[in-house]
Amino acid sequence: MEQKLNPYEVQGDIDYERIITQFGIKPLTKKELDRIEKLAGSIHPYLRRGIFFAHRDLMWCLDEYEKGNKFFLYTGRGPSGPIHLGHLVAWRFTKWLQDVFDVELWFQFTDDEKFLFKDMPYKEIQEWTKENMYDIIALGFDPKKTHFLIDTKHAGIMYPEAIKVAKKITVSTIKSAFGFTDSNNIGSIFYTSMQTVPVFLPNILRNENKPCLIPLGVDQDPHFRISRDVLEKLGHKKPAILHCKMMSPLTGPEGKMSSSNFDKEILLTDNPKTVKKKVNKYAFSGGRETLEEHRKLGGNPDIDVSYLWLQYFEEDDNKLKKIYDDYKSGKLLSGELKALLIEKINEFLAGHQKRREEAKHRLDEFIYKE
Ligand code: TRP
């Protein structure tokens, strides 16, 4: 299948080398990782494992940090449905960045975007916004250093900035970046300017000049690729960006997960039995047809979604390597590999769901107050 990757379409087997050239982003190499490790005092498994694989302007951002000009973090969520495991990759990493660098996070909820792009009533989007906020709070962000921006609620401070961005972007730029046509609605053409605002809004609100670092799924990069030149023209700094790969869907290593595929993805609200059922039924296997063949020839962990997913949940590098080797040699069976994944996911979800309940009383601590 042909490769397609932008915020509104992810299709095919994604070739990340090609993305790097196509998007004009830089691969994360040992040089960058060493520098992060030196400053952070540790290195996150998602960096070691190449899950975060590329960046823009990271070195500049770290230079500023070393000079005492701390960056703030910015990322976001389009609230049009339940959160699944794929969404968490960038946010769990963001939480780590907040902890090790002791920095603020601005988290944008793009209820406007989802209203414009999805066939869903406004009211339903508002309900998902609240539901999604619970999950994000449950990830453990520091309420003293985390600010939620909700596009329609914070329109009073965002809109005056968004129009300044919008004035410098043409319709044809947006059309070619996202594959839009003349039948797209006019709100969708404007939207990129809203996603650009949090890059500099904290500086406007506080009369500061801090760098912005955005951890994101690489499919979101096109918004910022468009706005980078504009930002400079408006007297703001371009943001630094850290890009992660798309976690593969449970059903196979191609494309990205979709939350409209509820029954085939693992949601943060799933109970242990549902997780077990979904993994056993849908997790794409790199195992052999028969037990005998598997024992003799071994499985293929590189396409096996249970193995691929364990890279996100098994923190111990040695354990992960042993799983890889045992699966490849045929010592570990597909069913056993799935069981390892199920256990890890359920362990994570048990803690998450408890924190999610607590989060329901805590929205006020996180939503930005003007
Ligand atoms: N557009 C994103 C989505 O649909 C949400 C988002 C807003 C975002 N601002 C962001 C994602 C900044 C990453 C970084 O999910």
mmCIF file of C-alpha atoms and ligand atoms in Angstrom:
data_model
loop_
_atom_site.group_PDB
_atom_site.id
_atom_site.type_symbol
_atom_site.label_atom_id
_atom_site.label_comp_id
_atom_site.label_asym_id
_atom_site.label_seq_id
_atom_site.Cartn_x
_atom_site.Cartn_y
_atom_site.Cartn_z
ATOM 1 C CA MET A 1 0.000 0.000 0.000
ATOM 2 C CA GLU A 2 1.188 3.485 -0.791
ATOM 3 C CA GLN A 3 2.630 5.393 2.156
ATOM 4 C CA LYS A 4 0.602 8.355 3.379
ATOM 5 C CA LEU A 5 1.346 10.273 6.525
ATOM 6 C CA ASN A 6 -0.233 13.499 7.652
ATOM 7 C CA PRO A 7 -2.473 14.437 10.593
ATOM 8 C CA TYR A 8 -5.571 13.324 8.699
ATOM 9 C CA GLU A 9 -4.296 10.225 6.929
ATOM 10 C CA VAL A 10 -1.895 7.488 7.930
ATOM 11 C CA GLN A 11 -1.719 4.618 5.498
ATOM 12 C CA GLY A 12 0.557 1.795 4.543
ATOM 13 C CA ASP A 13 3.822 0.497 5.892
ATOM 14 C CA ILE A 14 5.594 3.644 7.010
ATOM 15 C CA ASP A 15 9.207 4.011 5.921
ATOM 16 C CA TYR A 16 10.678 6.297 8.568
ATOM 17 C CA GLU A 17 13.906 6.884 6.655
ATOM 18 C CA ARG A 18 11.831 8.293 3.850
ATOM 19 C CA ILE A 19 9.781 10.386 6.261
ATOM 20 C CA ILE A 20 12.968 11.964 7.583
ATOM 21 C CA THR A 21 13.955 13.128 4.102
ATOM 22 C CA GLN A 22 10.441 14.018 3.039
ATOM 23 C CA PHE A 23 9.676 16.073 6.143
ATOM 24 C CA GLY A 24 13.157 17.557 6.394
ATOM 25 C CA ILE A 25 13.587 16.423 9.998
ATOM 26 C CA LYS A 26 16.793 15.156 11.624
ATOM 27 C CA PRO A 27 17.381 11.618 12.853
ATOM 28 C CA LEU A 28 18.082 11.291 16.578
ATOM 29 C CA THR A 29 21.618 9.960 16.771
ATOM 30 C CA LYS A 30 23.900 8.919 19.597
ATOM 31 C CA LYS A 31 25.087 12.510 19.831
ATOM 32 C CA GLU A 32 21.615 13.800 20.728
ATOM 33 C CA LEU A 33 20.838 10.880 23.023
ATOM 34 C CA ASP A 34 24.093 11.325 24.926
ATOM 35 C CA ARG A 35 23.346 14.981 25.421
ATOM 36 C CA ILE A 36 19.831 14.286 26.691
ATOM 37 C CA GLU A 37 21.211 11.654 29.043
ATOM 38 C CA LYS A 38 23.827 14.036 30.365
ATOM 39 C CA LEU A 39 21.283 16.759 31.107
ATOM 40 C CA ALA A 40 18.417 14.530 32.244
ATOM 41 C CA GLY A 41 20.507 12.125 34.296
ATOM 42 C CA SER A 42 18.838 9.162 32.589
ATOM 43 C CA ILE A 43 17.578 8.077 29.209
ATOM 44 C CA HIS A 44 14.008 7.022 28.527
ATOM 45 C CA PRO A 45 13.496 3.552 26.959
ATOM 46 C CA TYR A 46 11.551 5.162 24.083
ATOM 47 C CA LEU A 47 14.751 7.008 23.147
ATOM 48 C CA ARG A 48 16.997 3.976 23.547
ATOM 49 C CA ARG A 49 14.622 1.899 21.419
ATOM 50 C CA GLY A 50 14.263 4.355 18.565
ATOM 51 C CA ILE A 51 10.560 4.917 19.229
ATOM 52 C CA PHE A 52 11.398 8.615 19.353
ATOM 53 C CA PHE A 53 13.493 8.731 16.211
ATOM 54 C CA ALA A 54 13.768 12.290 14.900
ATOM 55 C CA HIS A 55 13.787 15.934 15.887
ATOM 56 C CA ARG A 56 13.889 19.559 14.857
ATOM 57 C CA ASP A 57 16.162 22.080 16.569
ATOM 58 C CA LEU A 58 16.682 19.932 19.661
ATOM 59 C CA MET A 59 20.291 21.027 20.116
ATOM 60 C CA TRP A 60 19.289 24.692 20.132
ATOM 61 C CA CYS A 61 16.647 23.964 22.762
ATOM 62 C CA LEU A 62 19.184 22.167 24.952
ATOM 63 C CA ASP A 63 21.743 24.966 24.444
ATOM 64 C CA GLU A 64 19.202 27.407 25.806
ATOM 65 C CA TYR A 65 18.421 25.070 28.692
ATOM 66 C CA GLU A 66 22.092 24.946 29.601
ATOM 67 C CA LYS A 67 22.242 28.728 29.541
ATOM 68 C CA GLY A 68 19.413 28.757 32.082
ATOM 69 C CA ASN A 69 16.622 29.539 29.617
ATOM 70 C CA LYS A 70 14.340 26.586 30.319
ATOM 71 C CA PHE A 71 11.970 25.433 27.613
ATOM 72 C CA PHE A 72 8.307 24.640 28.155
ATOM 73 C CA LEU A 73 6.645 21.539 26.723
ATOM 74 C CA TYR A 74 3.652 21.613 24.418
ATOM 75 C CA THR A 75 1.573 18.733 23.109
ATOM 76 C CA GLY A 76 -2.112 17.993 22.560
ATOM 77 C CA ARG A 77 -5.094 15.796 21.962
ATOM 78 C CA GLY A 78 -7.970 15.899 19.501
ATOM 79 C CA PRO A 79 -10.878 14.761 21.699
ATOM 80 C CA SER A 80 -13.176 12.782 19.422
ATOM 81 C CA GLY A 81 -13.276 9.432 21.176
ATOM 82 C CA PRO A 82 -11.752 7.234 23.845
ATOM 83 C CA ILE A 83 -7.997 7.119 24.386
ATOM 84 C CA HIS A 84 -6.214 3.962 23.314
ATOM 85 C CA LEU A 85 -2.702 2.746 24.007
ATOM 86 C CA GLY A 86 -1.242 4.287 20.851
ATOM 87 C CA HIS A 87 -2.061 7.789 22.073
ATOM 88 C CA LEU A 88 -0.059 7.306 25.215
ATOM 89 C CA VAL A 89 3.361 6.993 23.632
ATOM 90 C CA ALA A 90 4.024 10.706 23.239
ATOM 91 C CA TRP A 91 2.319 11.619 26.532
ATOM 92 C CA ARG A 92 4.102 9.135 28.777
ATOM 93 C CA PHE A 93 7.322 10.414 27.284
ATOM 94 C CA THR A 94 6.187 14.004 27.839
ATOM 95 C CA LYS A 95 5.561 13.193 31.507
ATOM 96 C CA TRP A 96 9.125 11.903 31.768
ATOM 97 C CA LEU A 97 10.447 15.085 30.159
ATOM 98 C CA GLN A 98 8.449 17.187 32.616
ATOM 99 C CA ASP A 99 9.928 15.260 35.538
ATOM 100 C CA VAL A 100 13.569 15.109 34.507
ATOM 101 C CA PHE A 101 13.819 18.669 33.202
ATOM 102 C CA ASP A 102 11.378 20.124 35.742
ATOM 103 C CA VAL A 103 9.473 22.146 33.156
ATOM 104 C CA GLU A 104 5.965 23.396 32.441
ATOM 105 C CA LEU A 105 3.618 21.647 30.054
ATOM 106 C CA TRP A 106 0.898 23.284 27.976
ATOM 107 C CA PHE A 107 -1.588 20.686 26.791
ATOM 108 C CA GLN A 108 -4.011 21.642 24.034
ATOM 109 C CA PHE A 109 -7.435 20.025 23.578
ATOM 110 C CA THR A 110 -8.533 20.713 20.021
ATOM 111 C CA ASP A 111 -12.279 20.392 20.341
ATOM 112 C CA ASP A 112 -12.624 22.820 17.428
ATOM 113 C CA GLU A 113 -10.494 20.592 15.195
ATOM 114 C CA LYS A 114 -12.488 17.470 15.938
ATOM 115 C CA PHE A 115 -15.789 19.257 15.458
ATOM 116 C CA LEU A 116 -14.610 20.454 12.054
ATOM 117 C CA PHE A 117 -13.127 17.169 10.885
ATOM 118 C CA LYS A 118 -15.415 14.521 12.349
ATOM 119 C CA ASP A 119 -19.033 13.779 11.771
ATOM 120 C CA MET A 120 -19.854 14.283 15.443
ATOM 121 C CA PRO A 121 -22.101 16.788 17.251
ATOM 122 C CA TYR A 122 -20.430 19.591 19.199
ATOM 123 C CA LYS A 123 -21.898 18.341 22.457
ATOM 124 C CA GLU A 124 -20.409 14.906 22.065
ATOM 125 C CA ILE A 125 -16.954 16.393 21.408
ATOM 126 C CA GLN A 126 -17.302 18.319 24.682
ATOM 127 C CA GLU A 127 -18.027 15.092 26.527
ATOM 128 C CA TRP A 128 -14.983 13.413 25.020
ATOM 129 C CA THR A 129 -12.883 16.420 25.973
ATOM 130 C CA LYS A 130 -13.758 15.849 29.620
ATOM 131 C CA GLU A 131 -13.261 12.089 29.415
ATOM 132 C CA ASN A 132 -9.890 12.536 27.731
ATOM 133 C CA MET A 133 -8.764 15.060 30.342
ATOM 134 C CA TYR A 134 -9.266 12.418 33.041
ATOM 135 C CA ASP A 135 -6.879 10.090 31.220
ATOM 136 C CA ILE A 136 -4.268 12.748 30.745
ATOM 137 C CA ILE A 137 -4.386 13.796 34.382
ATOM 138 C CA ALA A 138 -4.096 10.113 35.341
ATOM 139 C CA LEU A 139 -0.719 9.931 33.589
ATOM 140 C CA GLY A 140 0.657 11.889 36.520
ATOM 141 C CA PHE A 141 1.460 15.352 35.202
ATOM 142 C CA ASP A 142 2.316 17.897 37.874
ATOM 143 C CA PRO A 143 -0.740 20.154 38.356
ATOM 144 C CA LYS A 144 1.456 23.068 39.412
ATOM 145 C CA LYS A 145 3.312 22.905 36.130
ATOM 146 C CA THR A 146 0.614 21.742 33.707
ATOM 147 C CA HIS A 147 -1.955 23.888 31.933
ATOM 148 C CA PHE A 148 -4.797 22.605 29.778
ATOM 149 C CA LEU A 149 -5.909 24.836 26.925
ATOM 150 C CA ILE A 150 -9.277 24.002 25.387
ATOM 151 C CA ASP A 151 -9.578 25.730 22.038
ATOM 152 C CA THR A 152 -13.214 26.843 22.283
ATOM 153 C CA LYS A 153 -13.025 27.728 25.997
ATOM 154 C CA HIS A 154 -9.783 29.626 25.737
ATOM 155 C CA ALA A 155 -10.734 31.243 22.444
ATOM 156 C CA GLY A 156 -10.563 34.657 24.092
ATOM 157 C CA ILE A 157 -6.811 34.428 24.492
ATOM 158 C CA MET A 158 -6.109 32.163 21.517
ATOM 159 C CA TYR A 159 -8.107 33.717 18.699
ATOM 160 C CA PRO A 160 -6.281 37.064 18.549
ATOM 161 C CA GLU A 161 -3.036 35.131 18.083
ATOM 162 C CA ALA A 162 -4.515 32.579 15.676
ATOM 163 C CA ILE A 163 -5.590 35.252 13.202
ATOM 164 C CA LYS A 164 -2.055 36.643 13.117
ATOM 165 C CA VAL A 165 -0.811 33.188 12.136
ATOM 166 C CA ALA A 166 -3.676 32.583 9.707
ATOM 167 C CA LYS A 167 -3.012 35.798 7.825
ATOM 168 C CA LYS A 168 0.387 34.480 6.775
ATOM 169 C CA ILE A 169 -0.690 31.039 5.514
ATOM 170 C CA THR A 170 -2.314 30.561 2.115
ATOM 171 C CA VAL A 171 -5.109 28.178 1.225
ATOM 172 C CA SER A 172 -2.887 26.477 -1.328
ATOM 173 C CA THR A 173 -0.226 25.690 1.290
ATOM 174 C CA ILE A 174 -2.818 23.978 3.476
ATOM 175 C CA LYS A 175 -4.364 22.126 0.545
ATOM 176 C CA SER A 176 -1.113 20.613 -0.574
ATOM 177 C CA ALA A 177 0.171 19.780 2.931
ATOM 178 C CA PHE A 178 -2.947 17.867 3.970
ATOM 179 C CA GLY A 179 -4.389 16.788 0.639
ATOM 180 C CA PHE A 180 -7.490 18.977 1.086
ATOM 181 C CA THR A 181 -9.695 19.882 -1.851
ATOM 182 C CA ASP A 182 -12.174 22.649 -2.602
ATOM 183 C CA SER A 183 -14.876 20.626 -0.891
ATOM 184 C CA ASN A 184 -13.169 20.760 2.510
ATOM 185 C CA ASN A 185 -15.002 23.050 4.905
ATOM 186 C CA ILE A 186 -13.497 26.483 5.489
ATOM 187 C CA GLY A 187 -12.870 25.810 9.192
ATOM 188 C CA SER A 188 -10.511 22.972 8.370
ATOM 189 C CA ILE A 189 -8.394 25.354 6.294
ATOM 190 C CA PHE A 190 -8.046 27.714 9.285
ATOM 191 C CA TYR A 191 -7.336 25.071 11.909
ATOM 192 C CA THR A 192 -3.513 24.864 11.613
ATOM 193 C CA SER A 193 -3.328 28.383 12.981
ATOM 194 C CA MET A 194 -5.022 27.236 16.220
ATOM 195 C CA GLN A 195 -2.531 24.397 16.649
ATOM 196 C CA THR A 196 0.282 26.908 16.197
ATOM 197 C CA VAL A 197 -0.788 29.267 18.982
ATOM 198 C CA PRO A 198 0.453 27.292 22.038
ATOM 199 C CA VAL A 199 3.972 27.387 20.575
ATOM 200 C CA PHE A 200 4.188 31.003 21.732
ATOM 201 C CA LEU A 201 1.074 31.756 23.815
ATOM 202 C CA PRO A 202 2.809 31.098 27.178
ATOM 203 C CA ASN A 203 5.417 33.698 26.217
ATOM 204 C CA ILE A 204 2.719 36.232 25.350
ATOM 205 C CA LEU A 205 0.804 35.599 28.576
ATOM 206 C CA ARG A 206 3.892 35.961 30.730
ATOM 207 C CA ASN A 207 5.937 38.328 28.682
ATOM 208 C CA GLU A 208 8.763 35.815 28.390
ATOM 209 C CA ASN A 209 10.863 34.389 25.606
ATOM 210 C CA LYS A 210 11.241 30.688 26.351
ATOM 211 C CA PRO A 211 11.859 27.945 23.820
ATOM 212 C CA CYS A 212 9.040 25.501 23.152
ATOM 213 C CA LEU A 213 9.640 21.754 22.854
ATOM 214 C CA ILE A 214 6.905 19.642 21.272
ATOM 215 C CA PRO A 215 6.871 15.854 21.684
ATOM 216 C CA LEU A 216 4.489 14.450 19.049
ATOM 217 C CA GLY A 217 3.538 11.567 16.815
ATOM 218 C CA VAL A 218 5.300 12.277 13.523
ATOM 219 C CA ASP A 219 1.945 12.508 11.695
ATOM 220 C CA GLN A 220 1.412 15.883 13.442
ATOM 221 C CA ASP A 221 4.627 17.413 12.104
ATOM 222 C CA PRO A 222 3.064 18.946 8.954
ATOM 223 C CA HIS A 223 1.137 21.516 11.043
ATOM 224 C CA PHE A 224 4.375 22.808 12.480
ATOM 225 C CA ARG A 225 6.300 22.530 9.249
ATOM 226 C CA ILE A 226 3.832 25.029 7.867
ATOM 227 C CA SER A 227 3.911 27.349 10.842
ATOM 228 C CA ARG A 228 7.656 27.478 11.431
ATOM 229 C CA ASP A 229 8.370 30.220 8.889
ATOM 230 C CA VAL A 230 5.293 32.123 9.961
ATOM 231 C CA LEU A 231 6.375 32.069 13.596
ATOM 232 C CA GLU A 232 9.635 33.745 12.742
ATOM 233 C CA LYS A 233 7.889 36.419 10.723
ATOM 234 C CA LEU A 234 5.729 37.133 13.779
ATOM 235 C CA GLY A 235 8.789 37.528 15.973
ATOM 236 C CA HIS A 236 8.500 34.180 17.759
ATOM 237 C CA LYS A 237 11.024 31.365 17.946
ATOM 238 C CA LYS A 238 10.455 28.189 15.966
ATOM 239 C CA PRO A 239 9.630 25.286 18.263
ATOM 240 C CA ALA A 240 11.933 22.328 18.842
ATOM 241 C CA ILE A 241 10.212 19.028 18.132
ATOM 242 C CA LEU A 242 10.745 15.388 19.113
ATOM 243 C CA HIS A 243 9.020 12.917 16.793
ATOM 244 C CA CYS A 244 7.829 9.435 17.657
ATOM 245 C CA LYS A 245 6.816 6.620 15.346
ATOM 246 C CA MET A 246 3.200 5.518 15.131
ATOM 247 C CA MET A 247 2.479 2.531 17.382
ATOM 248 C CA SER A 248 1.148 -0.198 15.144
ATOM 249 C CA PRO A 249 -2.497 -1.273 15.388
ATOM 250 C CA LEU A 250 -3.202 -4.507 17.230
ATOM 251 C CA THR A 251 -4.266 -6.120 13.966
ATOM 252 C CA GLY A 252 -1.026 -5.628 12.046
ATOM 253 C CA PRO A 253 2.112 -3.549 11.705
ATOM 254 C CA GLU A 254 0.724 -1.163 9.052
ATOM 255 C CA GLY A 255 -0.873 2.274 9.404
ATOM 256 C CA LYS A 256 -1.965 3.709 12.719
ATOM 257 C CA MET A 257 -4.552 2.832 15.307
ATOM 258 C CA SER A 258 -7.929 4.328 14.986
ATOM 259 C CA SER A 259 -10.206 5.007 17.893
ATOM 260 C CA SER A 260 -13.163 4.466 15.594
ATOM 261 C CA ASN A 261 -12.052 0.840 15.643
ATOM 262 C CA PHE A 262 -12.991 0.523 19.351
ATOM 263 C CA ASP A 263 -13.509 -3.174 19.426
ATOM 264 C CA LYS A 264 -10.111 -3.979 17.936
ATOM 265 C CA GLU A 265 -7.948 -1.593 19.946
ATOM 266 C CA ILE A 266 -7.177 -1.505 23.636
ATOM 267 C CA LEU A 267 -8.838 1.373 25.409
ATOM 268 C CA LEU A 268 -7.705 2.788 28.720
ATOM 269 C CA THR A 269 -11.047 1.857 30.212
ATOM 270 C CA ASP A 270 -10.898 -1.821 29.172
ATOM 271 C CA ASN A 271 -11.011 -4.382 31.977
ATOM 272 C CA PRO A 272 -8.476 -7.239 32.267
ATOM 273 C CA LYS A 273 -10.789 -9.747 30.619
ATOM 274 C CA THR A 274 -11.434 -7.516 27.623
ATOM 275 C CA VAL A 275 -7.704 -6.892 27.214
ATOM 276 C CA LYS A 276 -7.037 -10.602 27.251
ATOM 277 C CA LYS A 277 -9.778 -11.270 24.738
ATOM 278 C CA LYS A 278 -8.682 -8.521 22.360
ATOM 279 C CA VAL A 279 -5.001 -9.476 22.398
ATOM 280 C CA ASN A 280 -5.695 -13.160 21.939
ATOM 281 C CA LYS A 281 -8.179 -12.559 19.168
ATOM 282 C CA TYR A 282 -6.654 -9.662 17.232
ATOM 283 C CA ALA A 283 -2.934 -9.289 17.953
ATOM 284 C CA PHE A 284 -1.138 -9.871 14.658
ATOM 285 C CA SER A 285 1.244 -12.754 15.085
ATOM 286 C CA GLY A 286 4.679 -13.365 13.596
ATOM 287 C CA GLY A 287 4.459 -16.982 14.664
ATOM 288 C CA ARG A 288 4.359 -20.073 12.471
ATOM 289 C CA GLU A 289 1.312 -21.978 11.283
ATOM 290 C CA THR A 290 1.893 -25.002 13.483
ATOM 291 C CA LEU A 291 3.566 -25.647 16.812
ATOM 292 C CA GLU A 292 6.106 -27.986 15.219
ATOM 293 C CA GLU A 293 7.082 -25.438 12.603
ATOM 294 C CA HIS A 294 7.339 -22.691 15.213
ATOM 295 C CA ARG A 295 9.609 -24.771 17.416
ATOM 296 C CA LYS A 296 11.767 -25.696 14.437
ATOM 297 C CA LEU A 297 11.951 -22.427 12.498
ATOM 298 C CA GLY A 298 11.109 -19.820 15.143
ATOM 299 C CA GLY A 299 8.810 -16.790 14.920
ATOM 300 C CA ASN A 300 9.354 -13.315 13.541
ATOM 301 C CA PRO A 301 9.313 -10.772 16.384
ATOM 302 C CA ASP A 302 9.889 -7.855 13.999
ATOM 303 C CA ILE A 303 6.351 -8.105 12.646
ATOM 304 C CA ASP A 304 4.691 -9.599 15.712
ATOM 305 C CA VAL A 305 2.512 -6.922 17.306
ATOM 306 C CA SER A 306 2.727 -8.483 20.782
ATOM 307 C CA TYR A 307 6.489 -8.150 20.666
ATOM 308 C CA LEU A 308 6.348 -4.700 19.080
ATOM 309 C CA TRP A 309 3.999 -3.552 21.840
ATOM 310 C CA LEU A 310 6.164 -5.000 24.612
ATOM 311 C CA GLN A 311 8.778 -2.448 23.535
ATOM 312 C CA TYR A 312 6.425 0.166 24.992
ATOM 313 C CA PHE A 313 5.612 -1.648 28.218
ATOM 314 C CA GLU A 314 8.623 -3.759 29.238
ATOM 315 C CA GLU A 315 11.156 -1.351 30.707
ATOM 316 C CA ASP A 316 13.911 -3.909 31.286
ATOM 317 C CA ASP A 317 16.144 -4.097 28.201
ATOM 318 C CA ASN A 318 17.535 -7.511 29.140
ATOM 319 C CA LYS A 319 14.105 -9.059 29.556
ATOM 320 C CA LEU A 320 12.998 -7.588 26.266
ATOM 321 C CA LYS A 321 16.036 -8.949 24.471
ATOM 322 C CA LYS A 322 15.459 -12.407 25.901
ATOM 323 C CA ILE A 323 11.852 -12.335 24.704
ATOM 324 C CA TYR A 324 13.060 -11.339 21.239
ATOM 325 C CA ASP A 325 15.685 -14.073 21.096
ATOM 326 C CA ASP A 326 13.419 -16.781 22.524
ATOM 327 C CA TYR A 327 10.650 -15.953 20.092
ATOM 328 C CA LYS A 328 13.009 -15.942 17.147
ATOM 329 C CA SER A 329 14.509 -19.284 18.130
ATOM 330 C CA GLY A 330 11.110 -20.905 18.606
ATOM 331 C CA LYS A 331 11.523 -21.402 22.335
ATOM 332 C CA LEU A 332 8.743 -18.903 23.089
ATOM 333 C CA LEU A 333 5.342 -19.568 21.511
ATOM 334 C CA SER A 334 2.885 -16.982 20.191
ATOM 335 C CA GLY A 335 0.380 -17.716 22.941
ATOM 336 C CA GLU A 336 3.082 -17.272 25.574
ATOM 337 C CA LEU A 337 4.226 -14.016 24.013
ATOM 338 C CA LYS A 338 0.651 -12.734 24.022
ATOM 339 C CA ALA A 339 0.321 -13.687 27.686
ATOM 340 C CA LEU A 340 3.381 -11.576 28.528
ATOM 341 C CA LEU A 341 1.860 -8.585 26.782
ATOM 342 C CA ILE A 342 -1.547 -9.065 28.410
ATOM 343 C CA GLU A 343 0.063 -9.104 31.835
ATOM 344 C CA LYS A 344 2.033 -5.914 31.184
ATOM 345 C CA ILE A 345 -0.954 -4.035 29.805
ATOM 346 C CA ASN A 346 -3.229 -5.081 32.632
ATOM 347 C CA GLU A 347 -0.658 -4.082 35.200
ATOM 348 C CA PHE A 348 -0.439 -0.643 33.618
ATOM 349 C CA LEU A 349 -4.209 -0.247 33.259
ATOM 350 C CA ALA A 350 -4.926 -1.224 36.862
ATOM 351 C CA GLY A 351 -2.911 1.742 38.138
ATOM 352 C CA HIS A 352 -4.171 4.021 35.404
ATOM 353 C CA GLN A 353 -7.835 3.310 36.057
ATOM 354 C CA LYS A 354 -7.441 4.033 39.749
ATOM 355 C CA ARG A 355 -5.760 7.361 39.029
ATOM 356 C CA ARG A 356 -8.403 8.080 36.390
ATOM 357 C CA GLU A 357 -11.176 7.841 38.993
ATOM 358 C CA GLU A 358 -9.308 10.256 41.245
ATOM 359 C CA ALA A 359 -8.754 12.598 38.316
ATOM 360 C CA LYS A 360 -12.476 13.203 37.967
ATOM 361 C CA HIS A 361 -12.382 15.697 40.828
ATOM 362 C CA ARG A 362 -9.239 17.402 39.667
ATOM 363 C CA LEU A 363 -10.050 19.127 36.348
ATOM 364 C CA ASP A 364 -9.877 22.497 38.058
ATOM 365 C CA GLU A 365 -6.251 22.040 38.999
ATOM 366 C CA PHE A 366 -5.302 21.627 35.341
ATOM 367 C CA ILE A 367 -7.513 23.852 33.204
ATOM 368 C CA TYR A 368 -5.764 27.150 32.569
ATOM 369 C CA LYS A 369 -7.303 30.147 34.337
ATOM 370 C CA GLU A 370 -6.901 33.512 32.748
HETATM 371 N N1 TRP B 1 -4.136 17.690 16.334
HETATM 372 C C1 TRP B 1 -3.815 16.778 17.397
HETATM 373 C C2 TRP B 1 -4.721 15.540 17.306
HETATM 374 O O1 TRP B 1 -5.592 15.456 16.482
HETATM 375 C C3 TRP B 1 -3.903 17.405 18.745
HETATM 376 C C4 TRP B 1 -2.802 18.399 19.001
HETATM 377 C C5 TRP B 1 -2.967 19.734 19.219
HETATM 378 C C6 TRP B 1 -1.415 18.134 19.088
HETATM 379 N N2 TRP B 1 -1.767 20.325 19.443
HETATM 380 C C7 TRP B 1 -0.803 19.402 19.372
HETATM 381 C C8 TRP B 1 -0.627 16.989 18.981
HETATM 382 C C9 TRP B 1 0.585 19.477 19.530
HETATM 383 C C10 TRP B 1 0.738 17.099 19.134
HETATM 384 C C11 TRP B 1 1.333 18.343 19.399
HETATM 385 O O2 TRP B 1 -4.580 14.622 18.075
#
